[in-house]
Each structure stands twice: as C-alpha cells, then as structure tokens.
C-alpha cells in the first residue's frame, strides 16, 4: 500500500512538473500588450489593398505621468490589406507589442467605405472574441477615418474616450446622436427592408495641427472632434446624413432621446426656448390590411422653460396650454421630417417593418417582398403630448417686466 | 465502497447542474428562431414526460441502477450486452461533453492552450471528485449551485439595469406558427439537455429518501428548463434572434453587452466560469454513470475504474473529430439517431417487458 | 502508513519507542515486604534523582514500625504532605499506637482508616502503578513488612496561574484561559456547567510521558457513537510522548492529507463549555492550555466568542467579513494574476492603463512577482512570530513599511501587487483560527499556480476541486461542511449569519449530525487499509 501511494504521488508530481514545463500558453504579461483604444477603417489606396486600418494605441506611461516623456498619449499604427485582419497583421508588424483589441471603444468607418457597403467589414468585429459588442461605431463624415483618431483632446488623454464621452454627454441633453454599438449596426444590416444607423463624426478645424501637442497649447483648440449627424443606411450602404430636425426626429422615433432643447418662435424677435425631458416615444401599427398599414407614432414629453424674451404673462395657464400645443406641433414636425426622409430614401431604418411584423405576422409574410413599395406609402399618424410643468425659477420675463415699468 | 446516500437537496442540485451544464451557455433550440425559449420549455416538458418512464422502472427496482434492472428484466446475457452498450454511451457522452466544453473554452478564452491539456485538466478534476465519491459530487454540486444561481442573479440584474433588453424583439410570438418550434423540439431539443437525464438512472438507487425521489428529478428538470428558457429569452431580447442564431455562445455576447458605466464591463468571464462549471458536472455525471455501470456489470471495485475510464474518455473525446464543426455535426446526428435509442427505445422495451412480467407474476397466484 | 507517521511525529525523544517500553517492562519489580529493599529499588529506578525525597520514620510506640513517605519534590503540594501526611501519621498513629496490630495488612488498613487526613487515597500493589503515581506528584507511603503501598493524593506544585487568553482574544467575553494543569482546566469548565451530566473520563497516553488526557462530554447531549469513537481512537494511540494536545490531534484526526484542521482547539474555557453544550467532546491534555474539541465543522473555525457576546446584527456582519477574508485569502493574488495576464479585457480601462504604466519596467512576470511577494510575506510573518516580543514590532515595521516601499521604489515589484499581497495578508489575520488561516495560506499558492497557467479556468476548476475536497472531509462522523452540506435549514441560523439569541438552541443538531447515520466515521480515519481513504488524498 505504501508503495502504491508513493507511486501515485510520484506520478502526480511528475505530471505537475511536466505541466509547468509546457508553460503558460495564453498568459500575456500586461507589458507585452499594446492596448488599442480605437480602430478606424479607410478605403485602401490601391485595388489589392482594400482596407487601410489604423489602430489608436494607448501609451500608458504618457498618461499616468510618472515616467512621462511628454509625448503624445496615444500612437497610431496603420496597416492595409485585403481584409481587416490582414491589415491588422500589417499594423501589428510595426508594433513591438501585441495589439490587443479588448478595450477598443470606437470603430470609425470612413464615409466612402460606408457608401460602398459595410457588410464585409463588420464580420470581424462580431467574430473576434477579443472585441466587444458594445464598441461604438462611427462614420467619419467626408474625412478620412484615421484623421478622427489622430486628434489630441482636451479632457482625458485618449481621443477615443473623448469621442465616447461627447456622444454620451450630448445624448443626455442636447445632441441627437445616441449610442450605436456593433450589434445595433449588425441588426440594422441584417434587416432586409431597413438599414443601419450610425453616428457621424468630424474633426472641426485644422487637421494638421490636431495631431500634435500644439492643438492643446492655446486656449482655443485648433481642432476638435465633433459628432455630426446620423448616417442612415439602406441595408449596409450609406445613403445620407440626417442633421437638424431630421436627425432629432430619427432619434425621437427610436426612443433614444430623453432630453432635447426646442425653440418656439413667437412672432418677431420673440421666442421661448424649452428643454424637453422625460421624452418617450412608442410606435404601433394597425396592419389589418398589410398592403396599407397605418403607423401610429406617439410621443409623451414634458417641457421646462429655459429662456423667454416675450411679453406674455406666463403665470396664466392658458398661455402654457397654448405653448404645449405649439411644442407638440414642433416635435411632430421633427418626427415627420425624419419619417419623410426615410421614405424619400426608401430605406426602412425607422423600423416600421418590425412594427408591422409584430402586429400582423401573417400579413407581414405576404408583403415582405414588396415592402419597398408599401413602405413609402405608409400612412403615418404622429401624436405628441407635451406638458409644461412649471416655468423654472422666474415667472415673467425681463422684457415684460421692463416694459411694465416704462 | 461504503454505502452512498444522497440527500434530496443534493440530488436536486446535481440534476440541475447537469441539466444547465453546457445548455445554459450554448445555443439551444435556435431552429425555432425568436421562439427558441418556447421550444426549450416544451422540450423540458417532454423531458419530464420521458423521465416518468424511468421513474416507473425505478419504482419497480428501487435498489438497482439501470445496469442492474436491465439484467433483471432482460435476463443475464442480453442484459449484459445492453449494459455494455449503455456504458459505452455514457463514456461517449462524457467524452463528447468534455470535447464540447474544452473546445468552447479554447474558442472563448484560452486560444493558445492545447485542447488536450484543457481536457486533461477537466477530466483530472472530475476523476478526483468521483474518487471522493458520488456523495461528494452531489454535495459539491449543491454549493456550486448556490454560486451559479448567484452569478445568474447578478447577470440578470445587470441586464435589466443596463437597459439593453428590448422585449419587442420577442414579438411576434409564434410568428411563423408552431411548426418550427415543434420541429426544434422533436429534432433535438427534448434530448439536449433534458433527455440526457437518463444517466441519472444509474444514480437513482443512491437516493437517500426514496419516496421523494419521484419528485426531485422532475422538479430539477423543470427548474433547469425554466432557467435555460429564461436565458434564451434574455439572449433574444438583448441581441435579437438573428445574432443569437449565428453565435455558438449567445450568452457570452449577451453578457458582454451588460455594462454599468465604465466600472462593470465585460463580465463574460463569469459566463466562461458558468461554462466550466456546467461542463464539469456534465462530464462528471456521465463519467460516474459509466464507472458505476462497469463496476456493477463486471463486479470490479469502483475506484480502480476511475483512471482507466478517464483515459478512455479523454482520448475518445479528443479523437472523435478533427474540428469543433465536425464535432457538432456528429453531435446533431447522435442526438437525433443514437441517443433516442438509449433514452427512449430501450427503456420503453424494458418497461413493456417489466410490466408484462409484473402482470403475469401478479395474475398467476390469483 | 499511518503508524510510520505516528512514530515520526510522536517521538521527538528519538529512538524506537517499542524497545524503550520493553526495557521498562522487563524489570519486573514488586513492592517487597522489606522496606529498605523497596526504597532501594525506587531509588535505583529513578537513578537516585535528587528530587526524589524519602522520609523514613517510625510509628507506634509499643512496637514501632518503619514507615516511609516517598514523594517527588516540586510535584507535590508541600503543605498537604507536611500536614496531612507526615503530621497526620505522627499524631494519629500515636493515638492508635496501643492498638497497632501485628499483621502488616491490618496496620495498613489502620493507617488508611484512621491516620491519614487526605481526601484522595488509594492502595497500590503494582510496582508500575506505584511509580506512576509517585511521578504524578502523589505521596507513596510504604510500611515495612507490607507489600502494598498507600498512595496519598498530594498533587500540586507550581503551575502558571489562570491568565488572559493570548491567542483567542475577544472584545467582550470571559477573560480567563486554560492553563497547563489538567485539574484546573476541568475546574474551569465545571464552573461554567454545573450539571451532573458533564462526564469526565481520564486516560494516560504516552508510554514514556504517561500524560493525563481527560475526555469531557455532556451525557445525553453528545452522541454516544462519537464519544465511543473518540475513546477508541485515543486507545489506539501508540506513542512515547505527548507534550502538547497537537500530538493527540494529529493522531486522532480523520485524514492526514488535508491542509484543513479537522480538530478544533481552543484556550478559552467558555468556548469549550459552549462546545460541550452543543454536544461535542472536549479533550484536555495535561501540560497544555490548548484543549481539543471534536467533532468540528469548517464554520466553527470562522466563529468567535464575540459572535455571541455582540448583537446579532453586528455579529452577522463580522462573520460575513470573516468569510470574505477567507475568500480573499484564497483567491486574492490568483484573481489578480488571472485578470492581468489572461482577462485584461475585464479590467476597467482607466485602471488597466494605470496597471500597465506600473508594469512597464518591472522585470518579473506577474505570477513570479506574486510568488516572490507572497514568499516574502510568509518570511516576514514567520520572523515576526518567532521574534521576542520587543523585537517583533521592529520586524513588522521594517518588513511592511521599509521593505514594501523600497521594493516599489526600486521598480522590482508593482505597487498594485504590494496592495494585493498586503490585502491577502491582512485577510489571513481576520480569520479567527490560526489553523484555518494556515490552510488558506497553503492553498493560496495552489490557486496562484493554477491561475498563472490557466487563468479563470484554473481558478474555477481549483474551486470545484477544493469544494469537493472539503466536502469529502469528515470530523468524527460529522461532515466538515455541515450544516451547509448536508444542508439543514435549522443549522443556517448560526453558520453564515447569526440570528438573534432566542432562535438559537444549543441542541446538537447544529453539528449537522442528523442525516449521516450511514457513516460511522471510522471507516476512513483510523483504518490503515488505505484503499478507500488514502489513495486519492
């Protein structure tokens, strides 16, 4: 018995040692990694280099400061190839460390590439286990995508993070851009009748200076990253950018806008500006006759008066009632603009198809193949309900008080 | 080997962990598209139905495992052949599950580690626990179950709070009719994972409280069915059925979407842990069933069989196919053609013969 | 196999235990009629040790008889010997002198009946018994012409007085602790449980040291099976010397190959009393303030008297903190390794950047770094424990502050690693039981290796195997993880949480003994067959 136990222990010890000998296959020390914070994809310059891909790599030493040499906090590695992975390989060859995609926050696709179609290039972002589905996707509007990644930013040293935060802050109260992640894009592409929506982004200012430290030296930055419109797709091909009212309407339809500003023109030189909040939109349909579906878009929102330069007495509820109506009209206009734009582009990125499918799956199957024609003739009813709870910290405006004294 | 008695709670947890196994993480019932969760639930009900058959046999022979009553019912020589077949299918099941698990692990987390090493670690751990006995396995499953449910709860809460779930993705309910759902159930859904409960026929005699045994296993199957169904539902609401269909582990993708600000990100590793735990119990139960069957048939001591069985499982699992895709193809065939023979056909034959004999022996004196 | 282990562990005196025993037995001596001869034998056997005191005197006036009182200096209670043995013999025998019978037997009886004023008295006719009694601190009274000896219970001598506990410190609770004297220790317990059902059994263990071991249990509360099992295992012990209760512990524990302690020890009488009330068996070994408690469960090692002296809510919180500490101790460094070298995507980006910057110029791989730091920590701790108290402080300051800072400054180790190691170190101190903390410290290294090779895969498998291992342990028939598994709702009242007092009864069910009637417990522990219990351990 003793002998046997001893043998067993020996066996275990030997196998343990053998295991140790073989090493740690997947273990990678942190200082062997180059953390990629953002990826940009441009159209390759030549035919056999279809994609030109840039990787924004974080230089940790420059960010935490202690050993900082005062250089740029990120570096851009660029590679091109027939596929994204080939380009990735080419870029990796220039890097002393392993390019690690696990922390990439943004993917930026150039506009010209997006116009040709993004179906092929999204595959890797879904397949690769290192990538996150929650990575944000952008389209660089009219500019090369790599330029977006090479702008020094004011807050936080990593430009990709800056972009993410701008998007989130904007979506919080003013902008109409909202978080659009890899899986949102993929679902958009997969919808045969519809298409993806992707945030647009541009660099405003001096592109050359944006990439150097001189960008941050003055009080006025020479170049600044900016969200710009929503790129709408027909399946995987970019059709147009939606700005202003159309963009806002689009965001509203998708129920992504929780707060946004709205200005009421009240005659000449008089206006009231509101912040709309608690915005909720729902889309339903009556598709008893799937050939002629009726879409109902209904929005509930509350408004807070932020700025007023008119002379009306707003301590009267009748005034507010009237404004509520006007505000509803205004919102309705925005939504309507978005719907009209979608119909004009003949791409159902506003997801009426899903709505119809939901209420009448059998009917939907019948019209599925012809949705293109049906969609543009959909009857759309928009109902907006606005509520002004209060007028914030003051009642009458400066103007009306001043006039009163005179 | 000393007498083993497994308490009801522990038996429940063992069945639950076995059922959740890989099913929680991999793609189940996606032939039914966005109604996969319904298919899973139906599969679970069918699985419970199948189980009542085993229950009948268990009531007839409460102290014998499948390998015992097969021989009692079919006679020694024929019974022995059937038991050998069962032992082979158990070993095969263990090997397949181990391959499943290690392949998924290598895909998801350990890209460069040789799959053989991953599998060897797994089978070593299973062997160790089985060496400690089935009771230890069951008790371990209970504690791990608490952990798994905790992880599940955390993930669920996160999913709810992250706002990634869109219930409208589930609609229209049964949009394509009941047919794809039924098809999915018939093809494989009732078998994976619910039919696989047939290997517990080998463990039933160790049940401590024989009266409760009848209820414990079905309730575990039901609980597992609800959990897997709910998981599928969450997957679909988060990712949409298209994406779920195309991914080998939807849960991993789903969880990677859960993020609360910048702090909690990428909890996928929790899912990988769930996978490891699930695979472990799946392999361990099949492995244990095989070892009991062999030791019962040839009257060999339980513990001496552990290492040889481990080696068989390890290599049969590793050599059964060249790639994971091939392995899955094979698996689909096994689920439709081979497993039903063992989970349904043979037990039905056993039930008929046993019932007939029972009838005869009862009517003869009367 | 176990026997080998026993003699190795149990015989620090060296030499083979069996031969020594035989040599003693060979000299078959008797208490002879001749007083001189007997005294000579005693002297010879003890090697004329100077602490052997022999007082010879005559009693009776008519026909004086030679009587000798033999005792060991230092082991006796001098007052008792002087007054109640010598004094009594002189005074009372003088009174009884007229009647002093001729027959030696009757003389002996007379002395027993009338002369001695001691509470504890016995007659010995076996030489070895007599010698053992002598060496235990009793006084032996020998009569010329009589082949029997009177043993007077005069045990005494210098013992450490009852002081505050030094290793199990509480904020609120009794401040006394066990001492080295077995009698005092039993008294400390009896003072707490004034019940006739508190039964005590004595036995002597150690062929050379003849150490007294007391077995205490509450009749009716302790399971007879467990008591029998303890008694049986104690009887099986074959060892030369027992110098501390850990000698006994290592010989009666269920399983050798486990880092987990399956016998609980305490130096607090209140803890021992509580355990007795819960139906456990307490073993007190003479010469050590640490008493053993069996059977035990894992949860017990994470409990403290404070849990019961504080309010239930704070007690529950403290207990959860301890469980958390155990988890941190086991998994802290390994999770850190797994996160940084395998699953870097899980670390929040800002933190990752700071980790990355720290790691930039560190020469070692993270796993090696962790090993070095953990080893250094163990060295510091070991140095701290063995140091004289005054110097110990310096060691910890030098170790913790200076070394830690210097190592980081020099860029050899990353600051985060220092934090992680320090955290696990502190966590190990938060565990009330030293034994369990040691087990955790050992297992921690296993997890470290597993994590550095397989990341979370290694950790998960390690956890499963660890839980299975703990589950396979038993302490005298009680599953080690009771009442968690086997699960008992009633047991949960005082395991992870501590519910208010009125819900807690001290009934033995807390042990989780209820559904393991199938196991007698002895099938694994003491059997040397090894086939079932050993091979995989």
Tab-separated table of N, CA and C in Angstrom, chain C residues 328-444:
chain	number	residue	atom	x	y	z
C	328	UNK	N	-10.835	36.105	0.098
C	328	UNK	CA	-9.750	36.968	-0.377
C	328	UNK	C	-8.413	36.270	-0.183
C	329	UNK	N	-8.274	35.646	0.962
C	329	UNK	CA	-7.012	34.956	1.246
C	329	UNK	C	-6.744	33.881	0.199
C	330	UNK	N	-7.797	33.132	-0.139
C	330	UNK	CA	-7.603	32.030	-1.081
C	330	UNK	C	-7.374	32.548	-2.498
C	331	UNK	N	-8.170	33.543	-2.885
C	331	UNK	CA	-8.219	33.880	-4.305
C	331	UNK	C	-7.583	35.215	-4.671
C	332	UNK	N	-7.280	36.037	-3.684
C	332	UNK	CA	-6.790	37.387	-3.982
C	332	UNK	C	-5.708	37.434	-5.050
C	333	UNK	N	-4.534	36.904	-4.765
C	333	UNK	CA	-3.456	37.029	-5.742
C	333	UNK	C	-3.768	36.295	-7.040
C	334	UNK	N	-4.467	35.153	-6.942
C	334	UNK	CA	-4.686	34.398	-8.170
C	334	UNK	C	-5.659	35.124	-9.091
C	335	UNK	N	-6.664	35.757	-8.513
C	335	UNK	CA	-7.587	36.506	-9.364
C	335	UNK	C	-6.859	37.680	-10.020
C	336	UNK	N	-5.989	38.304	-9.250
C	336	UNK	CA	-5.222	39.410	-9.827
C	336	UNK	C	-4.381	38.930	-11.013
C	337	UNK	N	-3.741	37.789	-10.827
C	337	UNK	CA	-2.913	37.236	-11.911
C	337	UNK	C	-3.784	36.902	-13.115
C	338	UNK	N	-4.904	36.243	-12.842
C	338	UNK	CA	-5.774	35.856	-13.951
C	338	UNK	C	-6.272	37.093	-14.694
C	339	UNK	N	-6.630	38.121	-13.935
C	339	UNK	CA	-7.151	39.329	-14.577
C	339	UNK	C	-6.090	40.003	-15.425
C	340	UNK	N	-4.888	40.116	-14.916
C	340	UNK	CA	-3.910	40.897	-15.671
C	340	UNK	C	-3.267	40.105	-16.795
C	341	UNK	N	-3.078	38.807	-16.604
C	341	UNK	CA	-2.375	38.098	-17.674
C	341	UNK	C	-3.304	37.337	-18.607
C	342	UNK	N	-4.542	37.116	-18.211
C	342	UNK	CA	-5.435	36.370	-19.096
C	342	UNK	C	-6.630	37.194	-19.559
C	343	UNK	N	-7.253	37.872	-18.626
C	343	UNK	CA	-8.519	38.505	-18.966
C	343	UNK	C	-8.396	40.013	-18.827
C	344	UNK	N	-7.411	40.583	-19.498
C	344	UNK	CA	-7.177	42.019	-19.353
C	344	UNK	C	-8.381	42.818	-19.794
C	345	UNK	N	-9.246	42.207	-20.607
C	345	UNK	CA	-10.402	42.961	-21.090
C	345	UNK	C	-11.407	43.214	-19.974
C	346	UNK	N	-11.297	42.477	-18.884
C	346	UNK	CA	-12.254	42.671	-17.790
C	346	UNK	C	-11.935	43.866	-16.914
C	347	UNK	N	-10.680	44.268	-16.929
C	347	UNK	CA	-10.275	45.361	-16.054
C	347	UNK	C	-10.783	46.669	-16.662
C	348	UNK	N	-11.409	47.523	-15.880
C	348	UNK	CA	-11.849	48.809	-16.426
C	348	UNK	C	-10.668	49.559	-17.052
C	349	UNK	N	-10.929	50.198	-18.183
C	349	UNK	CA	-9.826	50.782	-18.957
C	349	UNK	C	-8.918	51.717	-18.151
C	350	UNK	N	-9.465	52.666	-17.402
C	350	UNK	CA	-8.555	53.564	-16.683
C	350	UNK	C	-7.623	52.812	-15.727
C	351	UNK	N	-8.184	51.788	-15.090
C	351	UNK	CA	-7.366	51.012	-14.172
C	351	UNK	C	-6.316	50.231	-14.940
C	352	UNK	N	-6.721	49.716	-16.074
C	352	UNK	CA	-5.781	48.953	-16.885
C	352	UNK	C	-4.601	49.825	-17.278
C	353	UNK	N	-4.906	51.079	-17.638
C	353	UNK	CA	-3.824	51.967	-18.061
C	353	UNK	C	-2.859	52.198	-16.909
C	354	UNK	N	-3.413	52.367	-15.725
C	354	UNK	CA	-2.508	52.598	-14.603
C	354	UNK	C	-1.719	51.341	-14.278
C	355	UNK	N	-2.347	50.177	-14.372
C	355	UNK	CA	-1.618	48.923	-14.160
C	355	UNK	C	-0.507	48.774	-15.179
C	356	UNK	N	-0.859	49.132	-16.396
C	356	UNK	CA	0.090	48.975	-17.486
C	356	UNK	C	1.314	49.858	-17.271
C	357	UNK	N	1.035	51.077	-16.836
C	357	UNK	CA	2.143	52.000	-16.602
C	357	UNK	C	3.023	51.479	-15.473
C	358	UNK	N	2.392	50.882	-14.464
C	358	UNK	CA	3.179	50.347	-13.356
C	358	UNK	C	4.045	49.179	-13.790
C	359	UNK	N	3.484	48.375	-14.640
C	359	UNK	CA	4.190	47.163	-15.051
C	359	UNK	C	5.309	47.456	-16.041
C	360	UNK	N	5.300	48.653	-16.571
C	360	UNK	CA	6.182	48.978	-17.688
C	360	UNK	C	7.624	48.492	-17.490
C	361	UNK	N	8.185	48.764	-16.314
C	361	UNK	CA	9.605	48.444	-16.149
C	361	UNK	C	9.869	47.352	-15.124
C	362	UNK	N	8.843	46.611	-14.776
C	362	UNK	CA	9.042	45.550	-13.790
C	362	UNK	C	9.620	44.319	-14.478
C	363	UNK	N	10.698	43.778	-13.945
C	363	UNK	CA	11.375	42.700	-14.661
C	363	UNK	C	10.657	41.357	-14.624
C	364	UNK	N	9.867	41.076	-13.568
C	364	UNK	CA	9.320	39.726	-13.451
C	364	UNK	C	7.942	39.614	-14.070
C	365	UNK	N	7.599	38.415	-14.538
C	365	UNK	CA	6.210	38.166	-14.911
C	365	UNK	C	5.329	38.282	-13.658
C	366	UNK	N	4.083	38.611	-13.877
C	366	UNK	CA	3.204	38.867	-12.730
C	366	UNK	C	3.146	37.674	-11.783
C	367	UNK	N	3.111	36.457	-12.343
C	367	UNK	CA	2.972	35.279	-11.485
C	367	UNK	C	4.190	35.141	-10.563
C	368	UNK	N	5.385	35.334	-11.154
C	368	UNK	CA	6.609	35.229	-10.361
C	368	UNK	C	6.627	36.333	-9.307
C	369	UNK	N	6.206	37.502	-9.741
C	369	UNK	CA	6.141	38.636	-8.826
C	369	UNK	C	5.275	38.291	-7.609
C	370	UNK	N	4.112	37.709	-7.912
C	370	UNK	CA	3.207	37.353	-6.821
C	370	UNK	C	3.857	36.321	-5.910
C	371	UNK	N	4.511	35.331	-6.518
C	371	UNK	CA	5.180	34.291	-5.728
C	371	UNK	C	6.219	34.916	-4.802
C	372	UNK	N	7.019	35.798	-5.371
C	372	UNK	CA	8.078	36.427	-4.577
C	372	UNK	C	7.477	37.187	-3.407
C	373	UNK	N	6.439	37.963	-3.713
C	373	UNK	CA	5.861	38.783	-2.659
C	373	UNK	C	5.199	37.935	-1.587
C	374	UNK	N	4.511	36.892	-2.033
C	374	UNK	CA	3.847	36.034	-1.049
C	374	UNK	C	4.890	35.345	-0.174
C	375	UNK	N	5.953	34.879	-0.809
C	375	UNK	CA	7.010	34.220	-0.047
C	375	UNK	C	7.623	35.206	0.927
C	376	UNK	N	7.880	36.418	0.460
C	376	UNK	CA	8.461	37.431	1.342
C	376	UNK	C	7.533	37.690	2.510
C	377	UNK	N	6.262	37.726	2.224
C	377	UNK	CA	5.300	37.973	3.291
C	377	UNK	C	5.329	36.855	4.321
C	378	UNK	N	5.432	35.620	3.827
C	378	UNK	CA	5.477	34.491	4.751
C	378	UNK	C	6.729	34.567	5.618
C	379	UNK	N	7.842	34.964	5.010
C	379	UNK	CA	9.092	35.080	5.777
C	379	UNK	C	8.932	36.119	6.876
C	380	UNK	N	8.361	37.254	6.482
C	380	UNK	CA	8.164	38.322	7.470
C	380	UNK	C	7.292	37.845	8.621
C	381	UNK	N	6.255	37.139	8.260
C	381	UNK	CA	5.338	36.701	9.295
C	381	UNK	C	6.027	35.703	10.229
C	382	UNK	N	6.762	34.789	9.606
C	382	UNK	CA	7.455	33.785	10.407
C	382	UNK	C	8.467	34.464	11.327
C	383	UNK	N	9.186	35.415	10.760
C	383	UNK	CA	10.175	36.121	11.565
C	383	UNK	C	9.484	36.853	12.710
C	384	UNK	N	8.350	37.431	12.397
C	384	UNK	CA	7.620	38.183	13.414
C	384	UNK	C	7.135	37.304	14.553
C	385	UNK	N	6.672	36.089	14.228
C	385	UNK	CA	6.139	35.219	15.288
C	385	UNK	C	7.230	34.739	16.222
C	386	UNK	N	8.378	34.422	15.667
C	386	UNK	CA	9.420	33.799	16.489
C	386	UNK	C	10.221	34.819	17.269
C	387	UNK	N	10.120	36.071	16.839
C	387	UNK	CA	10.932	37.104	17.492
C	387	UNK	C	10.464	37.335	18.920
C	388	UNK	N	11.389	37.706	19.789
C	388	UNK	CA	10.940	38.185	21.100
C	388	UNK	C	10.005	39.368	20.893
C	389	UNK	N	9.091	39.515	21.788
C	389	UNK	CA	8.022	40.465	21.555
C	389	UNK	C	8.531	41.879	21.222
C	390	UNK	N	9.557	42.277	21.949
C	390	UNK	CA	10.049	43.643	21.765
C	390	UNK	C	10.583	43.846	20.351
C	391	UNK	N	11.247	42.820	19.829
C	391	UNK	CA	11.855	42.958	18.507
C	391	UNK	C	10.818	42.759	17.406
C	392	UNK	N	9.786	41.978	17.738
C	392	UNK	CA	8.769	41.642	16.748
C	392	UNK	C	8.195	42.874	16.070
C	393	UNK	N	7.957	43.881	16.864
C	393	UNK	CA	7.425	45.139	16.324
C	393	UNK	C	8.326	45.678	15.221
C	394	UNK	N	9.629	45.694	15.535
C	394	UNK	CA	10.589	46.226	14.583
C	394	UNK	C	10.523	45.456	13.281
C	395	UNK	N	10.438	44.140	13.414
C	395	UNK	CA	10.407	43.317	12.213
C	395	UNK	C	9.233	43.704	11.342
C	396	UNK	N	8.078	43.871	11.980
C	396	UNK	CA	6.915	44.164	11.151
C	396	UNK	C	7.037	45.543	10.511
C	397	UNK	N	7.607	46.479	11.247
C	397	UNK	CA	7.750	47.814	10.661
C	397	UNK	C	8.741	47.789	9.506
C	398	UNK	N	9.883	47.141	9.763
C	398	UNK	CA	10.900	47.055	8.712
C	398	UNK	C	10.304	46.361	7.493
C	399	UNK	N	9.613	45.228	7.777
C	399	UNK	CA	9.073	44.435	6.686
C	399	UNK	C	8.019	45.189	5.919
C	400	UNK	N	7.022	45.625	6.642
C	400	UNK	CA	5.861	46.180	5.970
C	400	UNK	C	6.172	47.510	5.314
C	401	UNK	N	6.748	48.402	6.079
C	401	UNK	CA	6.900	49.757	5.554
C	401	UNK	C	8.128	49.908	4.677
C	402	UNK	N	9.268	49.619	5.297
C	402	UNK	CA	10.502	49.946	4.590
C	402	UNK	C	10.704	49.059	3.375
C	403	UNK	N	10.556	47.745	3.605
C	403	UNK	CA	10.786	46.818	2.505
C	403	UNK	C	9.780	47.057	1.381
C	404	UNK	N	8.518	47.202	1.793
C	404	UNK	CA	7.469	47.404	0.802
C	404	UNK	C	7.732	48.636	-0.054
C	405	UNK	N	8.028	49.731	0.621
C	405	UNK	CA	8.254	50.967	-0.121
C	405	UNK	C	9.487	50.847	-1.009
C	406	UNK	N	10.539	50.269	-0.430
C	406	UNK	CA	11.789	50.190	-1.183
C	406	UNK	C	11.621	49.344	-2.428
C	407	UNK	N	10.899	48.256	-2.257
C	407	UNK	CA	10.719	47.332	-3.373
C	407	UNK	C	9.966	48.011	-4.513
C	408	UNK	N	8.994	48.827	-4.142
C	408	UNK	CA	8.246	49.538	-5.169
C	408	UNK	C	9.114	50.633	-5.799
C	409	UNK	N	9.826	51.366	-4.937
C	409	UNK	CA	10.681	52.446	-5.434
C	409	UNK	C	11.707	51.911	-6.408
C	410	UNK	N	12.245	50.762	-6.072
C	410	UNK	CA	13.288	50.189	-6.910
C	410	UNK	C	12.720	49.638	-8.209
C	411	UNK	N	11.421	49.579	-8.301
C	411	UNK	CA	10.804	49.114	-9.538
C	411	UNK	C	10.889	47.617	-9.715
C	412	UNK	N	11.045	46.897	-8.613
C	412	UNK	CA	11.127	45.438	-8.728
C	412	UNK	C	9.729	44.840	-8.737
C	413	UNK	N	8.854	45.447	-7.958
C	413	UNK	CA	7.507	44.919	-7.807
C	413	UNK	C	6.545	46.071	-8.081
C	414	UNK	N	5.396	45.732	-8.685
C	414	UNK	CA	4.431	46.806	-8.925
C	414	UNK	C	3.686	47.140	-7.633
C	415	UNK	N	3.328	48.392	-7.461
C	415	UNK	CA	2.607	48.787	-6.246
C	415	UNK	C	1.316	48.003	-6.058
C	416	UNK	N	0.625	47.716	-7.159
C	416	UNK	CA	-0.641	47.002	-7.015
C	416	UNK	C	-0.414	45.627	-6.422
C	417	UNK	N	0.693	44.992	-6.826
C	417	UNK	CA	0.982	43.674	-6.282
C	417	UNK	C	1.184	43.771	-4.771
C	418	UNK	N	1.850	44.834	-4.344
C	418	UNK	CA	2.054	45.014	-2.905
C	418	UNK	C	0.699	45.145	-2.212
C	419	UNK	N	-0.199	45.887	-2.854
C	419	UNK	CA	-1.534	46.046	-2.264
C	419	UNK	C	-2.231	44.696	-2.161
C	420	UNK	N	-2.162	43.943	-3.254
C	420	UNK	CA	-2.859	42.651	-3.271
C	420	UNK	C	-2.303	41.729	-2.192
C	421	UNK	N	-0.983	41.670	-2.113
C	421	UNK	CA	-0.371	40.764	-1.142
C	421	UNK	C	-0.678	41.225	0.283
C	422	UNK	N	-0.610	42.521	0.490
C	422	UNK	CA	-0.911	43.030	1.828
C	422	UNK	C	-2.349	42.715	2.203
C	423	UNK	N	-3.231	42.832	1.219
C	423	UNK	CA	-4.645	42.556	1.483
C	423	UNK	C	-4.842	41.090	1.870
C	424	UNK	N	-4.222	40.193	1.119
C	424	UNK	CA	-4.371	38.784	1.492
C	424	UNK	C	-3.759	38.530	2.856
C	425	UNK	N	-2.650	39.210	3.132
C	425	UNK	CA	-2.018	39.030	4.436
C	425	UNK	C	-2.942	39.456	5.555
C	426	UNK	N	-3.547	40.608	5.380
C	426	UNK	CA	-4.449	41.107	6.419
C	426	UNK	C	-5.666	40.193	6.521
C	427	UNK	N	-6.131	39.733	5.351
C	427	UNK	CA	-7.284	38.828	5.360
C	427	UNK	C	-6.968	37.580	6.163
C	428	UNK	N	-5.742	37.106	6.070
C	428	UNK	CA	-5.406	35.887	6.802
C	428	UNK	C	-5.442	36.133	8.309
C	429	UNK	N	-5.228	37.371	8.715
C	429	UNK	CA	-5.305	37.654	10.153
C	429	UNK	C	-6.736	37.814	10.627
C	430	UNK	N	-7.625	38.060	9.678
C	430	UNK	CA	-9.023	38.259	10.072
C	430	UNK	C	-9.706	36.938	10.371
C	431	UNK	N	-9.065	35.844	10.010
C	431	UNK	CA	-9.663	34.541	10.293
C	431	UNK	C	-9.322	34.170	11.728
C	432	UNK	N	-10.338	33.887	12.526
C	432	UNK	CA	-10.087	33.706	13.954
C	432	UNK	C	-9.170	32.526	14.265
C	433	UNK	N	-9.234	31.501	13.436
C	433	UNK	CA	-8.450	30.320	13.772
C	433	UNK	C	-7.143	30.303	12.992
C	434	UNK	N	-6.070	30.161	13.719
C	434	UNK	CA	-4.761	30.126	13.082
C	434	UNK	C	-4.651	28.938	12.136
C	435	UNK	N	-5.162	27.782	12.583
C	435	UNK	CA	-5.059	26.569	11.763
C	435	UNK	C	-5.669	26.771	10.385
C	436	UNK	N	-6.859	27.369	10.380
C	436	UNK	CA	-7.548	27.549	9.108
C	436	UNK	C	-6.809	28.564	8.243
C	437	UNK	N	-6.288	29.606	8.887
C	437	UNK	CA	-5.550	30.606	8.134
C	437	UNK	C	-4.340	29.955	7.462
C	438	UNK	N	-3.695	29.051	8.174
C	438	UNK	CA	-2.543	28.362	7.588
C	438	UNK	C	-2.989	27.544	6.388
C	439	UNK	N	-4.119	26.837	6.550
C	439	UNK	CA	-4.635	26.048	5.425
C	439	UNK	C	-4.859	26.957	4.230
C	440	UNK	N	-5.484	28.102	4.473
C	440	UNK	CA	-5.743	29.050	3.393
C	440	UNK	C	-4.455	29.516	2.748
C	441	UNK	N	-3.450	29.755	3.575
C	441	UNK	CA	-2.188	30.250	3.025
C	441	UNK	C	-1.528	29.215	2.132
C	442	UNK	N	-1.687	27.939	2.514
C	442	UNK	CA	-1.090	26.892	1.676
C	442	UNK	C	-1.840	26.805	0.348
C	443	UNK	N	-3.173	26.761	0.446
C	443	UNK	CA	-3.978	26.561	-0.760
C	443	UNK	C	-3.822	27.735	-1.719
C	444	UNK	N	-3.636	28.922	-1.151
C	444	UNK	CA	-3.439	30.127	-1.958
C	444	UNK	C	-2.367	29.919	-3.024
